[in-house]
PDB file of C-alpha atoms in Angstrom:
ATOM      1  CA  SER R  20      48.726 182.706 201.346  1.00 74.00           C
ATOM      2  CA  ALA R  21      52.124 181.062 201.637  1.00 82.00           C
ATOM      3  CA  VAL R  22      55.376 182.762 200.730  1.00 89.00           C
ATOM      4  CA  ILE R  23      57.858 180.500 199.005  1.00 93.00           C
ATOM      5  CA  SER R  24      61.540 181.317 198.769  1.00 94.00           C
ATOM      6  CA  GLN R  25      63.922 179.587 196.428  1.00 96.00           C
ATOM      7  CA  LYS R  26      67.704 179.632 196.370  1.00 97.00           C
ATOM      8  CA  PRO R  27      69.591 180.253 194.194  1.00 97.00           C
ATOM      9  CA  SER R  28      67.524 182.533 192.001  1.00 95.00           C
ATOM     10  CA  ARG R  29      69.781 181.810 189.059  1.00 96.00           C
ATOM     11  CA  ASP R  30      72.960 179.952 188.256  1.00 97.00           C
ATOM     12  CA  ILE R  31      75.224 179.123 185.359  1.00 98.00           C
ATOM     13  CA  CYS R  32      76.682 175.640 185.632  1.00 97.00           C
ATOM     14  CA  GLN R  33      79.134 173.496 183.745  1.00 97.00           C
ATOM     15  CA  ARG R  34      77.824 170.387 182.062  1.00 97.00           C
ATOM     16  CA  GLY R  35      78.365 167.226 184.059  1.00 98.00           C
ATOM     17  CA  THR R  36      78.002 168.981 187.405  1.00 98.00           C
ATOM     18  CA  SER R  37      75.014 168.994 189.785  1.00 98.00           C
ATOM     19  CA  LEU R  38      73.032 171.815 191.346  1.00 98.00           C
ATOM     20  CA  THR R  39      70.823 171.662 194.426  1.00 98.00           C
ATOM     21  CA  ILE R  40      67.927 174.091 194.629  1.00 98.00           C
ATOM     22  CA  GLN R  41      66.393 174.884 197.989  1.00 98.00           C
ATOM     23  CA  CYS R  42      62.759 175.745 198.661  1.00 97.00           C
ATOM     24  CA  GLN R  43      61.519 177.201 201.926  1.00 96.00           C
ATOM     25  CA  VAL R  44      57.856 177.849 202.730  1.00 94.00           C
ATOM     26  CA  ASP R  45      56.899 180.294 205.464  1.00 92.00           C
ATOM     27  CA  SER R  46      54.082 178.079 206.725  1.00 87.00           C
ATOM     28  CA  GLN R  47      53.260 174.400 206.779  1.00 82.00           C
ATOM     29  CA  VAL R  48      51.751 173.233 203.530  1.00 83.00           C
ATOM     30  CA  THR R  49      50.090 169.965 202.765  1.00 81.00           C
ATOM     31  CA  MET R  50      52.033 169.250 199.638  1.00 88.00           C
ATOM     32  CA  MET R  51      55.132 170.482 197.854  1.00 93.00           C
ATOM     33  CA  PHE R  52      55.909 170.068 194.193  1.00 94.00           C
ATOM     34  CA  TRP R  53      58.706 170.771 191.754  1.00 96.00           C
ATOM     35  CA  TYR R  54      58.031 172.007 188.228  1.00 96.00           C
ATOM     36  CA  ARG R  55      60.192 172.744 185.223  1.00 96.00           C
ATOM     37  CA  GLN R  56      59.556 175.528 182.748  1.00 94.00           C
ATOM     38  CA  GLN R  57      61.657 175.207 179.638  1.00 93.00           C
ATOM     39  CA  PRO R  58      62.321 178.360 177.599  1.00 88.00           C
ATOM     40  CA  GLY R  59      59.099 179.709 176.133  1.00 85.00           C
ATOM     41  CA  GLN R  60      57.116 176.769 177.435  1.00 88.00           C
ATOM     42  CA  SER R  61      54.524 176.073 180.074  1.00 90.00           C
ATOM     43  CA  LEU R  62      55.153 174.340 183.379  1.00 93.00           C
ATOM     44  CA  THR R  63      55.671 170.607 183.609  1.00 93.00           C
ATOM     45  CA  LEU R  64      55.396 168.776 186.905  1.00 93.00           C
ATOM     46  CA  ILE R  65      58.576 166.912 187.812  1.00 96.00           C
ATOM     47  CA  ALA R  66      57.538 165.316 191.078  1.00 95.00           C
ATOM     48  CA  THR R  67      55.631 165.539 194.326  1.00 93.00           C
ATOM     49  CA  ALA R  68      57.952 165.982 197.296  1.00 94.00           C
ATOM     50  CA  ASN R  69      56.746 163.699 200.087  1.00 87.00           C
ATOM     51  CA  GLN R  70      57.756 164.372 203.654  1.00 87.00           C
ATOM     52  CA  GLY R  71      59.930 161.628 205.049  1.00 83.00           C
ATOM     53  CA  SER R  72      59.663 159.360 202.041  1.00 85.00           C
ATOM     54  CA  GLU R  73      60.726 159.114 198.435  1.00 89.00           C
ATOM     55  CA  ALA R  74      59.291 161.641 196.012  1.00 93.00           C
ATOM     56  CA  THR R  75      56.651 160.621 193.480  1.00 93.00           C
ATOM     57  CA  TYR R  76      57.927 161.267 189.966  1.00 95.00           C
ATOM     58  CA  GLU R  77      55.934 162.027 186.841  1.00 93.00           C
ATOM     59  CA  SER R  78      56.435 160.202 183.604  1.00 93.00           C
ATOM     60  CA  GLY R  79      59.715 161.153 182.017  1.00 95.00           C
ATOM     61  CA  PHE R  80      61.447 162.134 185.257  1.00 97.00           C
ATOM     62  CA  VAL R  81      63.581 159.802 187.380  1.00 97.00           C
ATOM     63  CA  ILE R  82      65.095 159.958 190.825  1.00 97.00           C
ATOM     64  CA  ASP R  83      68.650 159.484 189.637  1.00 97.00           C
ATOM     65  CA  LYS R  84      68.431 162.639 187.559  1.00 98.00           C
ATOM     66  CA  PHE R  85      66.288 164.724 189.910  1.00 98.00           C
ATOM     67  CA  PRO R  86      66.746 163.549 193.503  1.00 97.00           C
ATOM     68  CA  ILE R  87      64.376 165.340 195.877  1.00 97.00           C
ATOM     69  CA  SER R  88      64.336 165.664 199.624  1.00 95.00           C
ATOM     70  CA  ARG R  89      61.658 166.921 201.973  1.00 95.00           C
ATOM     71  CA  PRO R  90      62.857 166.563 205.555  1.00 93.00           C
ATOM     72  CA  ASN R  91      59.968 168.555 207.047  1.00 91.00           C
ATOM     73  CA  LEU R  92      56.719 170.273 206.120  1.00 90.00           C
ATOM     74  CA  THR R  93      58.289 173.576 205.095  1.00 93.00           C
ATOM     75  CA  PHE R  94      61.501 172.683 203.253  1.00 95.00           C
ATOM     76  CA  SER R  95      62.461 170.757 200.145  1.00 96.00           C
ATOM     77  CA  THR R  96      65.414 170.449 197.797  1.00 97.00           C
ATOM     78  CA  LEU R  97      65.689 169.448 194.163  1.00 98.00           C
ATOM     79  CA  THR R  98      69.010 168.387 192.698  1.00 98.00           C
ATOM     80  CA  VAL R  99      69.606 168.494 188.974  1.00 98.00           C
ATOM     81  CA  SER R 100      72.286 165.874 188.438  1.00 98.00           C
ATOM     82  CA  ASN R 101      74.885 165.404 185.735  1.00 98.00           C
ATOM     83  CA  MET R 102      73.603 168.466 183.915  1.00 98.00           C
ATOM     84  CA  SER R 103      73.513 168.963 180.177  1.00 97.00           C
ATOM     85  CA  PRO R 104      72.477 172.030 178.168  1.00 96.00           C
ATOM     86  CA  GLU R 105      69.025 170.454 177.767  1.00 96.00           C
ATOM     87  CA  ASP R 106      68.500 170.973 181.505  1.00 97.00           C
ATOM     88  CA  SER R 107      68.599 174.734 181.034  1.00 97.00           C
ATOM     89  CA  SER R 108      65.219 175.796 182.387  1.00 96.00           C
ATOM     90  CA  ILE R 109      63.451 177.571 185.171  1.00 95.00           C
ATOM     91  CA  TYR R 110      62.776 175.251 188.098  1.00 97.00           C
ATOM     92  CA  LEU R 111      59.887 176.218 190.351  1.00 95.00           C
ATOM     93  CA  CYS R 112      58.876 174.978 193.738  1.00 95.00           C
ATOM     94  CA  SER R 113      55.218 174.980 194.724  1.00 93.00           C
ATOM     95  CA  GLY R 114      53.448 174.634 198.035  1.00 91.00           C
ATOM     96  CA  ALA R 115      49.805 173.691 198.109  1.00 87.00           C
ATOM     97  CA  GLY R 116      47.053 173.697 200.663  1.00 81.00           C
ATOM     98  CA  VAL R 117      43.555 172.421 200.083  1.00 78.00           C
ATOM     99  CA  THR R 118      42.452 175.048 197.600  1.00 82.00           C
ATOM    100  CA  GLU R 119      45.461 177.052 196.465  1.00 86.00           C
ATOM    101  CA  ALA R 120      48.951 176.394 195.180  1.00 88.00           C
ATOM    102  CA  PHE R 121      51.659 179.034 195.470  1.00 90.00           C
ATOM    103  CA  PHE R 122      54.929 179.257 193.649  1.00 92.00           C
ATOM    104  CA  GLY R 123      58.397 180.487 194.352  1.00 88.00           C
ATOM    105  CA  GLN R 124      60.161 182.926 192.060  1.00 92.00           C
ATOM    106  CA  GLY R 125      61.958 180.084 190.388  1.00 94.00           C
ATOM    107  CA  THR R 126      65.579 179.197 189.778  1.00 96.00           C
ATOM    108  CA  ARG R 127      66.830 180.069 186.330  1.00 95.00           C
ATOM    109  CA  LEU R 128      69.436 177.484 185.399  1.00 97.00           C
ATOM    110  CA  THR R 129      71.759 177.782 182.438  1.00 97.00           C
ATOM    111  CA  VAL R 130      74.030 174.855 181.625  1.00 97.00           C
ATOM    112  CA  VAL R 131      77.055 175.601 179.464  1.00 97.00           C
TER     113      VAL R 131
ATOM    114  CA  GLY H  17      45.208 162.345 179.162  1.00 57.00           C
ATOM    115  CA  GLU H  18      44.732 165.602 180.909  1.00 65.00           C
ATOM    116  CA  ASP H  19      45.067 168.667 178.756  1.00 86.00           C
ATOM    117  CA  VAL H  20      44.570 172.396 179.130  1.00 92.00           C
ATOM    118  CA  GLU H  21      44.495 174.537 176.025  1.00 93.00           C
ATOM    119  CA  GLN H  22      44.614 178.266 175.505  1.00 94.00           C
ATOM    120  CA  SER H  23      45.494 180.610 172.703  1.00 91.00           C
ATOM    121  CA  LEU H  24      49.100 181.808 172.663  1.00 92.00           C
ATOM    122  CA  PHE H  25      48.665 185.530 172.105  1.00 95.00           C
ATOM    123  CA  LEU H  26      46.216 188.333 172.790  1.00 97.00           C
ATOM    124  CA  SER H  27      46.615 192.017 172.012  1.00 97.00           C
ATOM    125  CA  VAL H  28      44.270 194.641 173.420  1.00 97.00           C
ATOM    126  CA  ARG H  29      44.135 198.396 173.553  1.00 97.00           C
ATOM    127  CA  GLU H  30      44.828 200.061 176.877  1.00 97.00           C
ATOM    128  CA  GLY H  31      41.570 200.690 178.700  1.00 97.00           C
ATOM    129  CA  ASP H  32      39.674 197.931 176.906  1.00 97.00           C
ATOM    130  CA  SER H  33      38.701 194.608 178.441  1.00 97.00           C
ATOM    131  CA  SER H  34      40.842 191.532 177.871  1.00 97.00           C
ATOM    132  CA  VAL H  35      39.268 188.111 177.697  1.00 98.00           C
ATOM    133  CA  ILE H  36      41.524 185.079 177.879  1.00 98.00           C
ATOM    134  CA  ASN H  37      39.933 181.731 177.140  1.00 97.00           C
ATOM    135  CA  CYS H  38      40.853 178.219 178.164  1.00 96.00           C
ATOM    136  CA  THR H  39      39.498 174.711 177.701  1.00 95.00           C
ATOM    137  CA  TYR H  40      40.304 171.742 179.863  1.00 91.00           C
ATOM    138  CA  THR H  41      39.612 168.039 179.691  1.00 87.00           C
ATOM    139  CA  ASP H  42      39.402 166.662 183.219  1.00 80.00           C
ATOM    140  CA  SER H  43      35.786 166.904 184.354  1.00 77.00           C
ATOM    141  CA  SER H  44      36.762 165.865 187.885  1.00 80.00           C
ATOM    142  CA  SER H  45      38.871 168.990 188.432  1.00 78.00           C
ATOM    143  CA  THR H  46      37.701 170.686 191.597  1.00 84.00           C
ATOM    144  CA  TYR H  47      39.667 173.904 191.228  1.00 91.00           C
ATOM    145  CA  LEU H  48      40.585 175.940 188.185  1.00 93.00           C
ATOM    146  CA  TYR H  49      43.203 178.640 188.373  1.00 94.00           C
ATOM    147  CA  TRP H  50      44.575 181.663 186.649  1.00 96.00           C
ATOM    148  CA  TYR H  51      48.222 182.495 187.190  1.00 96.00           C
ATOM    149  CA  LYS H  52      50.161 185.513 185.953  1.00 96.00           C
ATOM    150  CA  GLN H  53      53.834 185.438 185.021  1.00 94.00           C
ATOM    151  CA  GLU H  54      55.643 188.689 184.334  1.00 92.00           C
ATOM    152  CA  PRO H  55      58.970 188.660 182.485  1.00 85.00           C
ATOM    153  CA  GLY H  56      61.715 187.094 184.591  1.00 81.00           C
ATOM    154  CA  ALA H  57      59.355 186.454 187.493  1.00 83.00           C
ATOM    155  CA  GLY H  58      57.705 183.468 189.108  1.00 85.00           C
ATOM    156  CA  LEU H  59      54.030 182.614 189.028  1.00 90.00           C
ATOM    157  CA  GLN H  60      51.504 184.760 190.827  1.00 92.00           C
ATOM    158  CA  LEU H  61      48.165 183.197 191.696  1.00 92.00           C
ATOM    159  CA  LEU H  62      45.562 185.675 190.426  1.00 94.00           C
ATOM    160  CA  THR H  63      42.398 183.847 191.281  1.00 94.00           C
ATOM    161  CA  TYR H  64      40.787 180.465 191.341  1.00 93.00           C
ATOM    162  CA  ILE H  65      37.263 179.139 191.046  1.00 93.00           C
ATOM    163  CA  PHE H  66      35.628 176.140 192.617  1.00 91.00           C
ATOM    164  CA  SER H  67      34.084 173.829 190.083  1.00 88.00           C
ATOM    165  CA  ASN H  68      30.548 174.251 191.402  1.00 89.00           C
ATOM    166  CA  MET H  69      30.651 177.999 190.730  1.00 91.00           C
ATOM    167  CA  ASP H  70      29.762 179.725 187.473  1.00 94.00           C
ATOM    168  CA  MET H  71      31.403 183.048 188.118  1.00 96.00           C
ATOM    169  CA  LYS H  72      33.809 184.750 190.451  1.00 96.00           C
ATOM    170  CA  GLN H  73      34.613 188.432 190.515  1.00 96.00           C
ATOM    171  CA  ASP H  74      37.553 190.094 192.205  1.00 93.00           C
ATOM    172  CA  GLN H  75      38.030 193.785 191.463  1.00 95.00           C
ATOM    173  CA  ARG H  76      38.976 194.025 187.768  1.00 97.00           C
ATOM    174  CA  LEU H  77      39.027 190.266 187.311  1.00 97.00           C
ATOM    175  CA  THR H  78      36.014 188.154 186.375  1.00 97.00           C
ATOM    176  CA  VAL H  79      36.268 184.399 185.959  1.00 97.00           C
ATOM    177  CA  LEU H  80      33.544 182.527 184.109  1.00 97.00           C
ATOM    178  CA  LEU H  81      33.250 178.751 184.202  1.00 96.00           C
ATOM    179  CA  ASN H  82      31.140 176.668 181.862  1.00 95.00           C
ATOM    180  CA  LYS H  83      31.525 173.217 183.305  1.00 91.00           C
ATOM    181  CA  LYS H  84      29.399 171.554 180.649  1.00 92.00           C
ATOM    182  CA  ASP H  85      31.707 172.793 177.890  1.00 93.00           C
ATOM    183  CA  LYS H  86      34.831 172.639 180.124  1.00 92.00           C
ATOM    184  CA  HIS H  87      35.522 176.254 179.269  1.00 95.00           C
ATOM    185  CA  LEU H  88      37.111 178.812 181.564  1.00 96.00           C
ATOM    186  CA  SER H  89      37.689 182.487 180.856  1.00 97.00           C
ATOM    187  CA  LEU H  90      39.413 185.383 182.556  1.00 98.00           C
ATOM    188  CA  ARG H  91      38.200 188.895 181.885  1.00 98.00           C
ATOM    189  CA  ILE H  92      40.389 191.830 182.875  1.00 98.00           C
ATOM    190  CA  ALA H  93      38.486 195.098 182.890  1.00 98.00           C
ATOM    191  CA  ASP H  94      40.176 198.397 182.021  1.00 97.00           C
ATOM    192  CA  THR H  95      43.383 196.695 180.915  1.00 97.00           C
ATOM    193  CA  GLN H  96      46.537 198.571 181.901  1.00 96.00           C
ATOM    194  CA  THR H  97      50.148 198.339 180.750  1.00 95.00           C
ATOM    195  CA  GLY H  98      50.975 196.602 184.022  1.00 94.00           C
ATOM    196  CA  ASP H  99      48.736 193.741 182.939  1.00 96.00           C
ATOM    197  CA  SER H 100      51.224 192.761 180.235  1.00 96.00           C
ATOM    198  CA  ALA H 101      52.274 189.229 181.123  1.00 96.00           C
ATOM    199  CA  ILE H 102      51.706 185.590 180.339  1.00 96.00           C
ATOM    200  CA  TYR H 103      48.498 184.215 181.827  1.00 97.00           C
ATOM    201  CA  PHE H 104      48.312 180.508 182.587  1.00 96.00           C
ATOM    202  CA  CYS H 105      45.090 178.605 182.963  1.00 96.00           C
ATOM    203  CA  ALA H 106      45.433 175.523 185.169  1.00 94.00           C
ATOM    204  CA  GLU H 107      43.307 172.746 186.587  1.00 91.00           C
ATOM    205  CA  SER H 108      43.706 170.659 189.707  1.00 87.00           C
ATOM    206  CA  MET H 109      43.850 166.927 189.261  1.00 80.00           C
ATOM    207  CA  GLY H 110      41.276 165.782 191.740  1.00 70.00           C
ATOM    208  CA  SER H 111      39.650 167.283 194.782  1.00 67.00           C
ATOM    209  CA  SER H 112      42.393 169.518 196.122  1.00 67.00           C
ATOM    210  CA  ALA H 113      45.163 171.796 194.968  1.00 64.00           C
ATOM    211  CA  SER H 114      47.401 168.822 194.502  1.00 73.00           C
ATOM    212  CA  LYS H 115      48.843 168.176 191.093  1.00 82.00           C
ATOM    213  CA  ILE H 116      48.116 171.076 188.779  1.00 88.00           C
ATOM    214  CA  ILE H 117      48.144 170.861 185.016  1.00 90.00           C
ATOM    215  CA  PHE H 118      48.982 174.068 183.201  1.00 93.00           C
ATOM    216  CA  GLY H 119      47.983 175.387 179.837  1.00 94.00           C
ATOM    217  CA  SER H 120      50.533 176.773 177.424  1.00 93.00           C
ATOM    218  CA  GLY H 121      49.973 180.330 178.577  1.00 95.00           C
ATOM    219  CA  THR H 122      48.524 183.360 176.763  1.00 97.00           C
ATOM    220  CA  ARG H 123      50.841 186.287 176.227  1.00 96.00           C
ATOM    221  CA  LEU H 124      48.840 189.475 176.732  1.00 97.00           C
ATOM    222  CA  SER H 125      50.225 192.604 175.143  1.00 97.00           C
ATOM    223  CA  ILE H 126      48.786 196.065 175.574  1.00 96.00           C
ATOM    224  CA  ARG H 127      48.840 198.643 172.800  1.00 93.00           C
ATOM    225  CA  PRO H 128      48.340 202.356 173.406  1.00 88.00           C
TER     226      PRO H 128
END
């Protein structure tokens, strides 16, 4: 199994600012994803982080709001831009092989 | 579109078996998963089943898959207080652990 580390684990941010979340995987994974879990809700896929190219975004999510980088096979970042209180959520990074997908502990973001 | 449904709550007595049910819509899903989320924690992959299997057992966990009815269940034998968590059913979109669609999660509570 892969171990996925996210930083920061939590943050409280002012509205209008941006936060970059880092995700490090301890082994090479085929694919990396970013999910959002709003309070009391299930997980929603934001985008697939593609190595060396632009991320693939799901409906309702755009690059200007959630820019993503993946410079290599084990590292990715998600930026939450121009934050508002509605962005308060847990953001989770996932790394997937052929059969299994593993998750980091998540970043709990509160926007005030 | 793709959808995964599960009941929101389940309460069982300590020592009894817990059965968490799930239905999904995408018949092409190759892998179906059960994840556990404890309060304030990330997602832990409990187990997964390949779509051509009917059953998978791993210690106290038994997964049953009825592909015809698109029904998945997770049975936890001898439920303990440490099993209190939210359990998410999830399906892969396609032939690998690529995009994963999550259910709403079932909150399992244990009563003495």
